[in-house]
PDB file of C-alpha atoms in Angstrom:
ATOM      1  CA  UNK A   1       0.000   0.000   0.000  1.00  0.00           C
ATOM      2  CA  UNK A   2       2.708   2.378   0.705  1.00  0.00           C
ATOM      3  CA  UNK A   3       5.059   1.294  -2.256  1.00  0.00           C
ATOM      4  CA  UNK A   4       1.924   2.345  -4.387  1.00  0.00           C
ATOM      5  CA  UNK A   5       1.132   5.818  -2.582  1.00  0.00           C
ATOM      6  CA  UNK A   6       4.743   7.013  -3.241  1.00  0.00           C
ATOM      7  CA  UNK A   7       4.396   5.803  -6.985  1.00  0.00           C
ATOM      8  CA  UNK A   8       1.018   8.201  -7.409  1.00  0.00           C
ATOM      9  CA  UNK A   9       2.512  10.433  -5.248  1.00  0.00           C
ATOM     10  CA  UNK A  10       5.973  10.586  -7.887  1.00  0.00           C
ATOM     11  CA  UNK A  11       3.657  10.291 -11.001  1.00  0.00           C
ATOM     12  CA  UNK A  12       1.715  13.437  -9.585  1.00  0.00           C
ATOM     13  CA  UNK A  13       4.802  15.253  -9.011  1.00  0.00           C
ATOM     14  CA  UNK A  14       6.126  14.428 -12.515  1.00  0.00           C
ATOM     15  CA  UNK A  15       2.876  15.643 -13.984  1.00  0.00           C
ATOM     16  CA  UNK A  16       3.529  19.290 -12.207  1.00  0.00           C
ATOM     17  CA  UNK A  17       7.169  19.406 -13.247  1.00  0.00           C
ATOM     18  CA  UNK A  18       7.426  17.566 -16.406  1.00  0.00           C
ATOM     19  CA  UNK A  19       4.940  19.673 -18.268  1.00  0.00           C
ATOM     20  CA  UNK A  20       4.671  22.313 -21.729  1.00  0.00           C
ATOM     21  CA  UNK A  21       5.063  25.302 -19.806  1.00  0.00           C
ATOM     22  CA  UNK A  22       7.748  24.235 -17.723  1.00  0.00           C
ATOM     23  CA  UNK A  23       9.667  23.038 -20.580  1.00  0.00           C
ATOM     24  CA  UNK A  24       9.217  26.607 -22.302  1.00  0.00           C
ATOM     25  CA  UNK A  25      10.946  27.836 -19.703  1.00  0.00           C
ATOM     26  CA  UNK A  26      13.095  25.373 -19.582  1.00  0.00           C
ATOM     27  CA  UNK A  27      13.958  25.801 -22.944  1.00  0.00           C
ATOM     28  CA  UNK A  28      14.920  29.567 -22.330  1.00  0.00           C
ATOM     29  CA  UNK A  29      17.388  28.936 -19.919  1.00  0.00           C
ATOM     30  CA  UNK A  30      18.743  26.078 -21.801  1.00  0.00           C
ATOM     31  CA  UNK A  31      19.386  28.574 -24.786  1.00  0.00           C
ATOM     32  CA  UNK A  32      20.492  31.316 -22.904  1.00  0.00           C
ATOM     33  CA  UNK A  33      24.086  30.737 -23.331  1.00  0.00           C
ATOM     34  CA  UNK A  34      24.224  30.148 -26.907  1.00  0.00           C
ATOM     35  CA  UNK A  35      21.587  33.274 -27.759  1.00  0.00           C
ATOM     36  CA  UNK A  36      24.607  35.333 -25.255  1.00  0.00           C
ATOM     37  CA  UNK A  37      27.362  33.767 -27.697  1.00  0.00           C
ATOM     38  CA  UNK A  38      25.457  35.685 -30.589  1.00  0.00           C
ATOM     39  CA  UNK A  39      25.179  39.424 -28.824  1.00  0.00           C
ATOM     40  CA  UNK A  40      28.990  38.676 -28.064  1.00  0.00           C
ATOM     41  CA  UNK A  41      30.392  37.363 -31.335  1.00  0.00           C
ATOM     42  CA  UNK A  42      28.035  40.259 -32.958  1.00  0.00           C
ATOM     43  CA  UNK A  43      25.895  38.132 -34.908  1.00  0.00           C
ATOM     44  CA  UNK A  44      22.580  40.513 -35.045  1.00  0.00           C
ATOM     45  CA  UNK A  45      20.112  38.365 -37.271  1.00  0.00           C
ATOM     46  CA  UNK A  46      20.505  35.584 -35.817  1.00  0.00           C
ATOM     47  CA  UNK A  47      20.386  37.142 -31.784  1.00  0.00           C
ATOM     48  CA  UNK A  48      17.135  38.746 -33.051  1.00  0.00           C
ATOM     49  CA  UNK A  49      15.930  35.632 -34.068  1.00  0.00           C
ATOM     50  CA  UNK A  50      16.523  33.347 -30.747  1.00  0.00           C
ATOM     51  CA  UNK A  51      15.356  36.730 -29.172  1.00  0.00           C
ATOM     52  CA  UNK A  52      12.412  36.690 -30.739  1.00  0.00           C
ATOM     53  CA  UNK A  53      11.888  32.568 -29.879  1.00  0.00           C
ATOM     54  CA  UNK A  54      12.562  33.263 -26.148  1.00  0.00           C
ATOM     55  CA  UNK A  55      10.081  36.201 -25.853  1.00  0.00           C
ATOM     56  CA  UNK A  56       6.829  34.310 -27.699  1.00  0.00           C
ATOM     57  CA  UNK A  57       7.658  31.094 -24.970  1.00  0.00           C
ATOM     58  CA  UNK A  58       7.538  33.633 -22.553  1.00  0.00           C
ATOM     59  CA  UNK A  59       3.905  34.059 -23.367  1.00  0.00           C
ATOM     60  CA  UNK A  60       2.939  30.725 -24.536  1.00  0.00           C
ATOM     61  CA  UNK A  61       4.081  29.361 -21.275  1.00  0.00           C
ATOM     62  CA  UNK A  62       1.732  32.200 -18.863  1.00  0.00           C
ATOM     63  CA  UNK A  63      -1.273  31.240 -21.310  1.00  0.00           C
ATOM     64  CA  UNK A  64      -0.585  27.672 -21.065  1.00  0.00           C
ATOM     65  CA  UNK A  65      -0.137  27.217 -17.324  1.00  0.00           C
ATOM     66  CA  UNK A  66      -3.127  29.378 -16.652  1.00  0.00           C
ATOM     67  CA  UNK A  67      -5.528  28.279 -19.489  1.00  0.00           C
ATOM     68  CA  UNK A  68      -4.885  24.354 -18.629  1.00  0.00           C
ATOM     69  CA  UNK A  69      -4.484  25.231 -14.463  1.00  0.00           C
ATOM     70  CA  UNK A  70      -0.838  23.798 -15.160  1.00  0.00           C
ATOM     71  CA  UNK A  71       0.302  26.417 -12.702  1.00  0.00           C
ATOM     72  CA  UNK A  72       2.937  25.057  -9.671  1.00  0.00           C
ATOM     73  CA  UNK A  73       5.495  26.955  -7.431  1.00  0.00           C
ATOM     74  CA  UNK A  74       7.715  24.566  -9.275  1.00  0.00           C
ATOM     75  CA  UNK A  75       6.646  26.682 -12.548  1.00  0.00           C
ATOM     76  CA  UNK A  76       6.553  29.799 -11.078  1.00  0.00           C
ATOM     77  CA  UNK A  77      10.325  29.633 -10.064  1.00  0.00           C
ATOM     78  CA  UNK A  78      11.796  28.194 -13.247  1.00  0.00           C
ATOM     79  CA  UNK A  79       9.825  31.124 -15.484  1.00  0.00           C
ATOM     80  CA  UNK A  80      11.199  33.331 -13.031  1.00  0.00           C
ATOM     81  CA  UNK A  81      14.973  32.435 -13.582  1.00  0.00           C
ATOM     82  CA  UNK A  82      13.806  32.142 -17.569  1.00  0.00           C
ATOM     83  CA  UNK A  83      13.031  35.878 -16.863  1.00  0.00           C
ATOM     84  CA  UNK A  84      16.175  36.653 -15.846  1.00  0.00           C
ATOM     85  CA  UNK A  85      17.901  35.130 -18.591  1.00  0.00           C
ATOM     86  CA  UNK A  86      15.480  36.982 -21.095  1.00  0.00           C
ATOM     87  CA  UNK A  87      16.334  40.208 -19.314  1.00  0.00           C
ATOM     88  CA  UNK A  88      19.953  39.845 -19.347  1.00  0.00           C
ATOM     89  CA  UNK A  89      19.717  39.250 -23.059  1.00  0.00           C
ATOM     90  CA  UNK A  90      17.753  42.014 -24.034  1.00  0.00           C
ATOM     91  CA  UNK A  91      19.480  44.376 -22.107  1.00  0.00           C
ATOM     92  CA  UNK A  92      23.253  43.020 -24.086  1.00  0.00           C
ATOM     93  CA  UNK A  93      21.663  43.268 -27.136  1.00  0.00           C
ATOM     94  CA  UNK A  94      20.905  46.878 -26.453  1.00  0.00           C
ATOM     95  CA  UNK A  95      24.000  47.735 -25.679  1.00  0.00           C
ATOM     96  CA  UNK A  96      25.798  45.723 -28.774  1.00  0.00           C
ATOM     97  CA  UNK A  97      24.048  46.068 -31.454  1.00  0.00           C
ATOM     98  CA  UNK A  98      21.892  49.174 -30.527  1.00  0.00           C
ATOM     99  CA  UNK A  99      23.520  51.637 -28.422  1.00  0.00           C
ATOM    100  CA  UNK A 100      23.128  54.497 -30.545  1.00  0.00           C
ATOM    101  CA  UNK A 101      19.871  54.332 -30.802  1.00  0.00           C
ATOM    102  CA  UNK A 102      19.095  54.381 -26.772  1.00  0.00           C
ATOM    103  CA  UNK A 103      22.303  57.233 -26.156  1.00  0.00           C
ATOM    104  CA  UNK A 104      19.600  59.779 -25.603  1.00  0.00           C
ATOM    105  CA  UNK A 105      17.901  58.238 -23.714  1.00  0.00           C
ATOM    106  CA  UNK A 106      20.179  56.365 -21.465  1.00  0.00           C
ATOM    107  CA  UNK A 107      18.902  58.292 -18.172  1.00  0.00           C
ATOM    108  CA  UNK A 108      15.558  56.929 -18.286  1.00  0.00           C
ATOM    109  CA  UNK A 109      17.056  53.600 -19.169  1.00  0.00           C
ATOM    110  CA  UNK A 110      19.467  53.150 -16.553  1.00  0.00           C
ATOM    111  CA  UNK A 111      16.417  53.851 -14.357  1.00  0.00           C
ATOM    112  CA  UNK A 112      14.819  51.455 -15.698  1.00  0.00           C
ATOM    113  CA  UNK A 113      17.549  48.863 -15.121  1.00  0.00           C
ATOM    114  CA  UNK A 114      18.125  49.971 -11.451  1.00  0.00           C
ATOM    115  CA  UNK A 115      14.415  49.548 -10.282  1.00  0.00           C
ATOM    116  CA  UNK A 116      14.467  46.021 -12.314  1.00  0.00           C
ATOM    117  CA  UNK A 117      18.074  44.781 -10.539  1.00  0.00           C
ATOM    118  CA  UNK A 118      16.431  46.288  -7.334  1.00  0.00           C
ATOM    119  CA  UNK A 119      13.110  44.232  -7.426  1.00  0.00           C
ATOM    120  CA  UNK A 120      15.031  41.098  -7.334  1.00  0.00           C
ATOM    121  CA  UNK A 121      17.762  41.921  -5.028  1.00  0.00           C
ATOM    122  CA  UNK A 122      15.134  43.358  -2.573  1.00  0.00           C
ATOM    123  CA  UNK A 123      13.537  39.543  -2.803  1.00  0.00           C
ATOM    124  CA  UNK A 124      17.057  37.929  -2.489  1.00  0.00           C
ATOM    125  CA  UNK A 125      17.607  40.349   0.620  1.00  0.00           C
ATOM    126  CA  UNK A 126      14.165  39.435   2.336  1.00  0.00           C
ATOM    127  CA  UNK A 127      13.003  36.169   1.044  1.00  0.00           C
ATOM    128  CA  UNK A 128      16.507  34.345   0.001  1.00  0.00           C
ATOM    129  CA  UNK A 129      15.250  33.382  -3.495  1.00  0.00           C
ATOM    130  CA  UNK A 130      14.193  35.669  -6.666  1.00  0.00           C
ATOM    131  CA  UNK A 131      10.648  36.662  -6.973  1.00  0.00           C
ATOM    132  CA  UNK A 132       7.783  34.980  -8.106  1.00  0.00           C
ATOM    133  CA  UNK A 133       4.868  37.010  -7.673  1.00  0.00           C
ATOM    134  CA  UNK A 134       3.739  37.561 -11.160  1.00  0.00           C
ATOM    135  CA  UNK A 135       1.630  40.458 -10.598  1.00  0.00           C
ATOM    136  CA  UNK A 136      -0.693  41.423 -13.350  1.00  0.00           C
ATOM    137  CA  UNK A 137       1.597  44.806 -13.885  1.00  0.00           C
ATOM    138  CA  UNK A 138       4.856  42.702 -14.328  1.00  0.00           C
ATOM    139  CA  UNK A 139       2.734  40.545 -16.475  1.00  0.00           C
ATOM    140  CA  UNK A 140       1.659  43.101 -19.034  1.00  0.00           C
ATOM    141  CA  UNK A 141       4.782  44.888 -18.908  1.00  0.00           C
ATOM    142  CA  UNK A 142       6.577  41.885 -19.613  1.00  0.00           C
ATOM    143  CA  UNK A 143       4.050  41.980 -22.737  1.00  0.00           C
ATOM    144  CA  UNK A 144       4.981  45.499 -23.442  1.00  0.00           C
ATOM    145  CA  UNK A 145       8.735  45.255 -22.996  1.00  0.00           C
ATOM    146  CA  UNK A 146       8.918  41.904 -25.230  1.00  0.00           C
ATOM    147  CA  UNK A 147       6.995  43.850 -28.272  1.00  0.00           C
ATOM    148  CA  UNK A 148       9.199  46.792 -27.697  1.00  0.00           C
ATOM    149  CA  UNK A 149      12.497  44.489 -28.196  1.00  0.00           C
ATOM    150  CA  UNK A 150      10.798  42.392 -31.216  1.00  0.00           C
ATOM    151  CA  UNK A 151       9.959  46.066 -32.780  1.00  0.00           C
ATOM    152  CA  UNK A 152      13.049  47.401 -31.687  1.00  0.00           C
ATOM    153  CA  UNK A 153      15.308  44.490 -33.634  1.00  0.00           C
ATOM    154  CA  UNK A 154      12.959  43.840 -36.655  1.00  0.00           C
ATOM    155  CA  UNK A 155      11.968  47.520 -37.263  1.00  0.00           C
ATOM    156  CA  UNK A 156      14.219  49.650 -35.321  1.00  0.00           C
ATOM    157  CA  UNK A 157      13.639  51.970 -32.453  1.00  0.00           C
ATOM    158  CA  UNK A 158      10.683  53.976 -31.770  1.00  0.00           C
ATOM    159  CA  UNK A 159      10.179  56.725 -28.995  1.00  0.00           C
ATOM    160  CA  UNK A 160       6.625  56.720 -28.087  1.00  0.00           C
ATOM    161  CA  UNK A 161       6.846  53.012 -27.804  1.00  0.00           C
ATOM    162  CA  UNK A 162       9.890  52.872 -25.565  1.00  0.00           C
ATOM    163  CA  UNK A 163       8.648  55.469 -23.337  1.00  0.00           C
ATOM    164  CA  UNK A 164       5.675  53.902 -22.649  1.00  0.00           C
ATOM    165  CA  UNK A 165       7.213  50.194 -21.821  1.00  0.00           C
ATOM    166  CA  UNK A 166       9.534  52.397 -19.343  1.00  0.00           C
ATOM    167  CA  UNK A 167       7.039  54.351 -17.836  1.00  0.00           C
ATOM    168  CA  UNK A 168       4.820  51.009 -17.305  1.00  0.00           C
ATOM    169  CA  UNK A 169       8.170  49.220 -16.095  1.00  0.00           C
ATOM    170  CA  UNK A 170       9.301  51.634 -13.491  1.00  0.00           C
ATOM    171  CA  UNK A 171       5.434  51.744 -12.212  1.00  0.00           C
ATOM    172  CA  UNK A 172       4.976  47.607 -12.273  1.00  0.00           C
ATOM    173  CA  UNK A 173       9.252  47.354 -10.611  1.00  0.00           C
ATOM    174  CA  UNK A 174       7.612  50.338  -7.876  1.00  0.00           C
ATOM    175  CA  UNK A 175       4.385  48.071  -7.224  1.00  0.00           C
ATOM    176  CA  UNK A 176       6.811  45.105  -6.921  1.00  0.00           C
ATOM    177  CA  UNK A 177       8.700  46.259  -4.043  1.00  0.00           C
ATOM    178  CA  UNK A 178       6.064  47.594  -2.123  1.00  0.00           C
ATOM    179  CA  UNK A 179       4.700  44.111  -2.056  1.00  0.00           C
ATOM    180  CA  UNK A 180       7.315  42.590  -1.337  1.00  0.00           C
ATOM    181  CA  UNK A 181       7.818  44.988   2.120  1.00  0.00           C
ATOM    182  CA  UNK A 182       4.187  44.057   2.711  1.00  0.00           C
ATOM    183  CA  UNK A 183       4.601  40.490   2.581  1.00  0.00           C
ATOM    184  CA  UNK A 184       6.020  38.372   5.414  1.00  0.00           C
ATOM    185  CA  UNK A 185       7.059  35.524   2.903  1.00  0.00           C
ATOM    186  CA  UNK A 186       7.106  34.986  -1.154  1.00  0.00           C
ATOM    187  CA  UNK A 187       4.495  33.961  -2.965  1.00  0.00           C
ATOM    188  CA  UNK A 188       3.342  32.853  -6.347  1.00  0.00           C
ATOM    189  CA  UNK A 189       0.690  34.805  -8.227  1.00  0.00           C
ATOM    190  CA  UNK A 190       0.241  37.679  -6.034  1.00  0.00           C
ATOM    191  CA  UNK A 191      -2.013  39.607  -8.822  1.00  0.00           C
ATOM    192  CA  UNK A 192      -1.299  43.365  -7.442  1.00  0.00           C
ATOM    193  CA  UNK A 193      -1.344  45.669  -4.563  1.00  0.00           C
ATOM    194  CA  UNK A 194      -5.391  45.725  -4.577  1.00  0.00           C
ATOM    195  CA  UNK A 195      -5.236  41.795  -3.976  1.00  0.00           C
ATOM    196  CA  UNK A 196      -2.374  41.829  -1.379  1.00  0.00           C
ATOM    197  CA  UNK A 197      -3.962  44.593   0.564  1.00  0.00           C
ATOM    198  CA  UNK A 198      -7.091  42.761   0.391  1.00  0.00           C
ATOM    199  CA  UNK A 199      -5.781  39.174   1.702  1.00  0.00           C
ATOM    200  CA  UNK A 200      -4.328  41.197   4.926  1.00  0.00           C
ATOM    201  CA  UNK A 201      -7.759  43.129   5.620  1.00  0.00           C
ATOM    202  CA  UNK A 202      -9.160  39.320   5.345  1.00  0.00           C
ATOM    203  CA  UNK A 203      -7.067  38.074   8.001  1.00  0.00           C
ATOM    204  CA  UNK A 204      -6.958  41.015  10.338  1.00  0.00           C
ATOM    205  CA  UNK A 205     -11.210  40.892  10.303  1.00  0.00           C
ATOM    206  CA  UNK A 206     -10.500  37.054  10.894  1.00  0.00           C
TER     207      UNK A 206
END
């Protein structure tokens, strides 16, 4: 009886790991070294390309995991470190193959940047791992920010758009932090602020 419990119980397991969204993400930070080989060695088409790849799993994997309620901590940490990989990437590109582009508007940039490095060290500082919230805001910026690289390597750069994926950025990195002082541990699939706040008004009336 209890050799057959631990067999559902590993089959159930391997069902939450081994799954499409988790191996999009998986995917992203297996390719992450060789997509970093192409910024360095300056090969642009290609970069844009893998680029490109990485930023549509992005979203297929969110859409999958919610629309088939494949959606695990498991999941939620692994698209996490995919993030970071993603971010990395886009931000080297940037700087190799587009830097003229963004020179006047590197203030707003590095801004950008600093609020996104301080999100995650803030979690690192008070939780011990990188965040996994996945608020709504970092959600849709993510969105915003992965249309503003495809445009931004297919077409070239364009002002209004990268203003607004900034100004949405530095709002969703701002909400981020807050949430993470409110919060006493890290969770996955926080929403926002409005939900957060909500859940503690729940368990103070409690």
């Amino acid at each position: 009886m209890f050799a057959k419990l631990t067999t559902r119980q590993t089959t159930a397991m391997a069902e939450k790991i081994y799954n499409i969204p988790n191996l999009l993400s998986f995917y992203r930070i297996l390719v992450f070294p060789y997509i970093l080989y192409l910024a360095i060695t300056e090969q642009e088409n290609l970069f844009a390309i893998f680029l490109v790849i990485n930023l549509l799993t992005d979203i297929l994997d969110g859409f999958i995991a919610r629309r088939f309620n494949m959606q695990t901590e498991f999941g939620a940490r692994l698209d996490s470190a995919a993030d970071i990989g993603t971010y990395i990437l886009a931000i080297a590109g940037i700087f190799i193959f587009k830097a003229e582009d963004f020179r006047p508007h590197l203030i707003s940039f590095y801004i950008f940047i600093f609020l996104l490095l301080a999100a995650y060290i803030l979690s690192l500082i008070r939780f011990g791992r990188f965040p996994s919230l996945h608020l709504y805001s970092w959600k849709i910026g993510g969105y915003i920010q992965g249309g503003f690289f495809c445009v931004l390597f297919l077409f070239g750069f364009n002002t209004v758009f990268y203003y607004f994926m900034i100004i949405w950025g530095i709002l969703a990195f701002c909400e981020h932090m807050v949430i993470q002082f409110l919060l006493t541990d890290m969770q996955s699939n926080a929403k926002g602020l409005y939900w957060v706040l909500k859940n503690r008004q729940t368990l103070k009336q409690q």
